[in-house]
Amino acid sequence: MICRIADLQYKEVIDIADGTRYGFVGDVELDPERGAIQSIVVRGQPRLLGLLGREADAVFPWSAVKRFGTDIILVDGAAADSRQRRNR
């Protein structure tokens, strides 16, 4: 299956262990030296309709990705890293 980075935003990230639905892929982190995906980022949920910002992003290293489907990505949630929203 061929998948483009732009297509990842339509895939939902689900924990393979307990079925937790994290949300959809919002971004990827690339390693330019190796030319490979380093991790996928799921944006945090908005708080109070977005007026109070967002919860922390969930960042899954590429090693945590276990399986790709046509519309979902199964990950090992224990390897997730929560980060505060980065300034862009």
XYZ file of N, CA, C and O in Angstrom:
352
model
N 0.845 -1.179 0.000
C 0.000 0.000 0.000
C 0.889 1.239 0.000
O 1.784 1.372 0.828
N 0.654 2.128 -0.923
C 1.391 3.388 -1.000
C 0.580 4.449 -0.273
O -0.625 4.586 -0.474
N 1.253 5.199 0.588
C 0.583 6.244 1.368
C 1.450 7.496 1.344
O 2.645 7.426 1.624
N 0.861 8.608 1.014
C 1.573 9.882 1.014
C 1.404 10.549 2.367
O 0.436 10.282 3.085
N 2.334 11.422 2.694
C 2.250 12.121 3.982
C 0.951 12.918 4.067
O 0.312 12.976 5.108
N 0.521 13.506 2.974
C -0.729 14.280 2.968
C -1.932 13.399 3.289
O -2.916 13.873 3.849
N -1.862 12.111 2.958
C -2.967 11.196 3.230
C -3.060 10.813 4.704
O -4.094 10.313 5.152
N -1.998 11.029 5.471
C -1.995 10.637 6.879
C -3.011 11.425 7.700
O -3.525 10.930 8.696
N -3.330 12.646 7.290
C -4.269 13.465 8.067
C -5.676 12.886 8.090
O -6.504 13.281 8.903
N -5.960 11.935 7.221
C -7.277 11.307 7.181
C -7.307 9.971 7.916
O -8.304 9.272 7.884
N -6.200 9.623 8.580
C -6.122 8.351 9.295
C -6.226 8.604 10.804
O -5.565 9.469 11.346
N -7.086 7.826 11.450
C -7.267 7.951 12.897
C -6.244 7.066 13.608
O -5.975 5.948 13.181
N -5.689 7.582 14.712
C -4.690 6.850 15.488
C -5.383 6.172 16.664
O -6.064 6.826 17.455
N -5.208 4.842 16.756
C -5.872 4.042 17.790
C -4.829 3.186 18.495
O -3.948 2.604 17.858
N -4.935 3.109 19.837
C -4.022 2.299 20.643
C -4.350 0.829 20.455
O -5.490 0.405 20.628
N -3.352 0.043 20.134
C -3.546 -1.376 19.868
C -3.856 -2.155 21.154
O -4.509 -3.189 21.124
N -3.429 -1.650 22.312
C -3.608 -2.378 23.572
C -5.022 -2.229 24.141
O -5.643 -3.216 24.513
N -5.523 -0.988 24.211
C -6.810 -0.785 24.881
C -7.872 -0.099 24.015
O -8.968 0.184 24.486
N -7.571 0.182 22.757
C -8.566 0.766 21.862
C -8.793 2.252 22.015
O -9.744 2.793 21.452
N -7.931 2.952 22.757
C -8.066 4.399 22.923
C -7.958 5.082 21.569
O -7.043 4.817 20.804
N -8.896 5.979 21.302
C -8.891 6.741 20.052
C -8.257 8.097 20.340
O -8.840 8.914 21.033
N -7.078 8.335 19.788
C -6.355 9.575 20.047
C -6.793 10.719 19.144
O -6.697 11.872 19.520
N -7.257 10.409 17.971
C -7.649 11.433 17.013
C -6.937 11.200 15.695
O -6.390 10.126 15.444
N -6.947 12.213 14.855
C -6.359 12.095 13.531
C -4.955 12.694 13.513
O -4.645 13.608 14.289
N -4.139 12.201 12.613
C -2.767 12.691 12.480
C -2.819 14.157 12.081
O -3.497 14.537 11.127
N -2.113 14.992 12.836
C -2.075 16.418 12.543
C -0.777 16.854 11.911
O -0.719 17.848 11.194
N 0.299 16.085 12.146
C 1.613 16.484 11.663
C 2.536 15.277 11.723
O 2.231 14.280 12.378
N 3.653 15.366 11.047
C 4.710 14.362 11.146
C 6.019 15.084 11.393
O 6.189 16.243 11.003
N 6.931 14.416 12.077
C 8.274 14.949 12.272
C 9.217 14.115 11.423
O 9.216 12.887 11.504
N 9.998 14.791 10.592
C 10.888 14.108 9.664
C 12.335 14.220 10.117
O 12.735 15.221 10.703
N 13.121 13.205 9.805
C 14.563 13.232 10.011
C 15.186 13.502 8.645
O 15.256 12.596 7.808
N 15.618 14.739 8.379
C 16.108 15.066 7.042
C 17.408 14.344 6.667
O 17.670 14.125 5.492
N 18.200 13.967 7.656
C 19.452 13.277 7.350
C 19.204 11.873 6.815
O 19.907 11.411 5.933
N 18.209 11.193 7.373
C 17.877 9.843 6.917
C 16.764 9.837 5.880
O 16.543 8.831 5.227
N 16.038 10.929 5.774
C 14.912 10.988 4.844
C 13.779 10.078 5.264
O 13.152 9.434 4.432
N 13.521 10.030 6.589
C 12.502 9.119 7.111
C 11.623 9.846 8.123
O 12.017 10.849 8.710
N 10.430 9.299 8.327
C 9.525 9.837 9.344
C 10.062 9.456 10.716
O 10.376 8.299 10.972
N 10.188 10.442 11.601
C 10.670 10.205 12.960
C 9.504 9.915 13.895
O 9.590 9.040 14.750
N 8.393 10.664 13.754
C 7.234 10.442 14.613
C 5.993 11.054 13.970
O 6.090 11.872 13.060
N 4.832 10.627 14.466
C 3.568 11.225 14.041
C 2.981 11.965 15.235
O 3.170 11.574 16.379
N 2.286 13.056 14.948
C 1.748 13.925 15.992
C 0.233 13.996 15.849
O -0.287 14.239 14.761
N -0.458 13.768 16.965
C -1.912 13.937 17.025
C -2.158 15.184 17.865
O -1.712 15.277 19.010
N -2.830 16.149 17.288
C -3.098 17.412 17.988
C -3.980 17.175 19.206
O -4.897 16.358 19.173
N -3.716 17.945 20.266
C -4.533 17.870 21.469
C -5.918 18.442 21.226
O -6.122 19.274 20.348
N -6.874 17.993 22.016
C -8.261 18.459 21.887
C -8.378 19.904 22.364
O -7.740 20.300 23.336
N -9.210 20.710 21.707
C -9.414 22.091 22.162
C -10.130 22.124 23.509
O -10.986 21.287 23.784
N -9.756 23.095 24.345
C -10.418 23.277 25.637
C -11.350 24.474 25.540
O -10.954 25.538 25.064
N -12.578 24.286 25.975
C -13.617 25.324 25.952
C -13.699 25.976 24.574
O -13.462 27.169 24.408
N -14.004 25.137 23.580
C -14.187 25.573 22.193
C -12.949 26.276 21.625
O -13.048 27.125 20.745
N -11.784 25.962 22.165
C -10.545 26.542 21.663
C -10.169 27.868 22.298
O -9.105 28.407 22.034
N -11.034 28.399 23.149
C -10.746 29.693 23.781
C -9.622 29.580 24.812
O -8.922 30.557 25.056
N -9.482 28.413 25.421
C -8.442 28.214 26.434
C -7.272 27.394 25.891
O -6.556 26.749 26.646
N -7.104 27.402 24.596
C -6.000 26.658 23.996
C -6.360 25.204 23.774
O -7.513 24.839 23.627
N -5.321 24.379 23.774
C -5.487 22.958 23.514
C -4.788 22.148 24.587
O -3.899 22.632 25.264
N -5.199 20.882 24.683
C -4.472 19.946 25.530
C -3.141 19.628 24.849
O -2.915 20.014 23.704
N -2.284 18.909 25.535
C -0.977 18.570 24.974
C -1.130 17.655 23.767
O -2.050 16.840 23.691
N -0.219 17.816 22.792
C -0.195 16.937 21.629
C 0.318 15.563 22.049
O 1.128 15.450 22.960
N -0.146 14.530 21.383
C 0.371 13.172 21.588
C 1.337 12.882 20.444
O 0.958 12.972 19.281
N 2.573 12.562 20.788
C 3.606 12.300 19.791
C 3.997 10.832 19.885
O 4.383 10.352 20.947
N 3.884 10.125 18.770
C 4.200 8.700 18.718
C 5.448 8.501 17.875
O 5.441 8.831 16.682
N 6.530 7.981 18.467
C 7.717 7.699 17.652
C 7.383 6.650 16.601
O 6.454 5.849 16.773
N 8.127 6.663 15.527
C 7.840 5.743 14.430
C 7.892 4.288 14.894
O 7.164 3.443 14.386
N 8.723 4.003 15.887
C 8.820 2.632 16.404
C 7.530 2.193 17.100
O 7.294 0.998 17.266
N 6.677 3.145 17.517
C 5.416 2.809 18.184
C 4.315 2.455 17.190
O 3.295 1.894 17.579
N 4.508 2.784 15.924
C 3.505 2.471 14.902
C 3.586 0.979 14.602
O 4.622 0.462 14.210
N 2.476 0.280 14.817
C 2.451 -1.173 14.647
C 1.819 -1.611 13.336
O 2.240 -2.595 12.743
N 0.791 -0.905 12.877
C 0.093 -1.352 11.674
C -0.620 -0.167 11.024
O -1.186 0.680 11.705
N -0.588 -0.126 9.701
C -1.334 0.852 8.912
C -2.526 0.166 8.278
O -2.405 -0.937 7.743
N -3.665 0.825 8.310
C -4.839 0.354 7.595
C -5.249 1.395 6.578
O -4.577 2.415 6.415
N -6.361 1.181 5.917
C -6.814 2.154 4.926
C -7.302 3.440 5.570
O -7.212 4.505 4.967
N -7.814 3.340 6.813
C -8.316 4.539 7.477
C -7.866 4.675 8.928
O -8.268 5.627 9.599
N -7.043 3.758 9.436
C -6.549 3.862 10.813
C -5.064 3.522 10.878
O -4.515 2.880 9.984
N -4.443 3.983 11.957
C -3.068 3.632 12.282
C -3.093 3.067 13.694
O -3.573 3.730 14.619
N -2.615 1.854 13.870
C -2.551 1.235 15.193
C -1.181 1.495 15.795
O -0.150 1.281 15.143
N -1.180 1.989 17.041
C 0.071 2.343 17.714
C 0.133 1.701 19.093
O -0.881 1.289 19.652
N 1.340 1.647 19.640
C 1.558 1.237 21.025
C 1.497 2.507 21.865
O 2.435 3.300 21.870
N 0.392 2.716 22.557
C 0.169 3.951 23.304
C 1.129 4.162 24.453
O 1.338 5.292 24.891
N 1.756 3.105 24.947
C 2.711 3.244 26.048
C 3.940 4.029 25.616
O 4.638 4.608 26.445
N 4.211 4.085 24.327
C 5.383 4.795 23.824
C 5.088 6.256 23.490
O 5.967 6.975 23.035
N 3.846 6.696 23.718
C 3.460 8.065 23.373
C 4.159 9.078 24.259
O 4.460 8.817 25.418
N 4.395 10.237 23.689
C 5.007 11.350 24.395
C 4.032 12.513 24.310
O 3.614 12.885 23.223
N 3.658 13.093 25.440
C 2.769 14.256 25.429
C 3.622 15.508 25.498
O 4.469 15.644 26.358
N 3.376 16.415 24.575
C 4.131 17.667 24.539
C 3.158 18.822 24.497
O 2.093 18.738 23.900
N 3.555 19.903 25.113
C 2.740 21.102 25.012
C 2.819 21.620 23.591
O 3.781 21.395 22.879
N 1.792 22.298 23.176
C 1.714 22.799 21.813
C 2.923 23.669 21.516
O 3.246 24.578 22.240
N 3.559 23.364 20.418
C 4.753 24.112 20.016
C 4.356 25.372 19.276
O 3.370 25.383 18.542
N 5.145 26.407 19.436
C 4.912 27.630 18.680
C 5.415 27.425 17.263
O 6.491 26.909 17.049
N 4.628 27.858 16.309
C 5.021 27.695 14.897
C 5.110 29.048 14.239
O 4.433 29.933 14.461
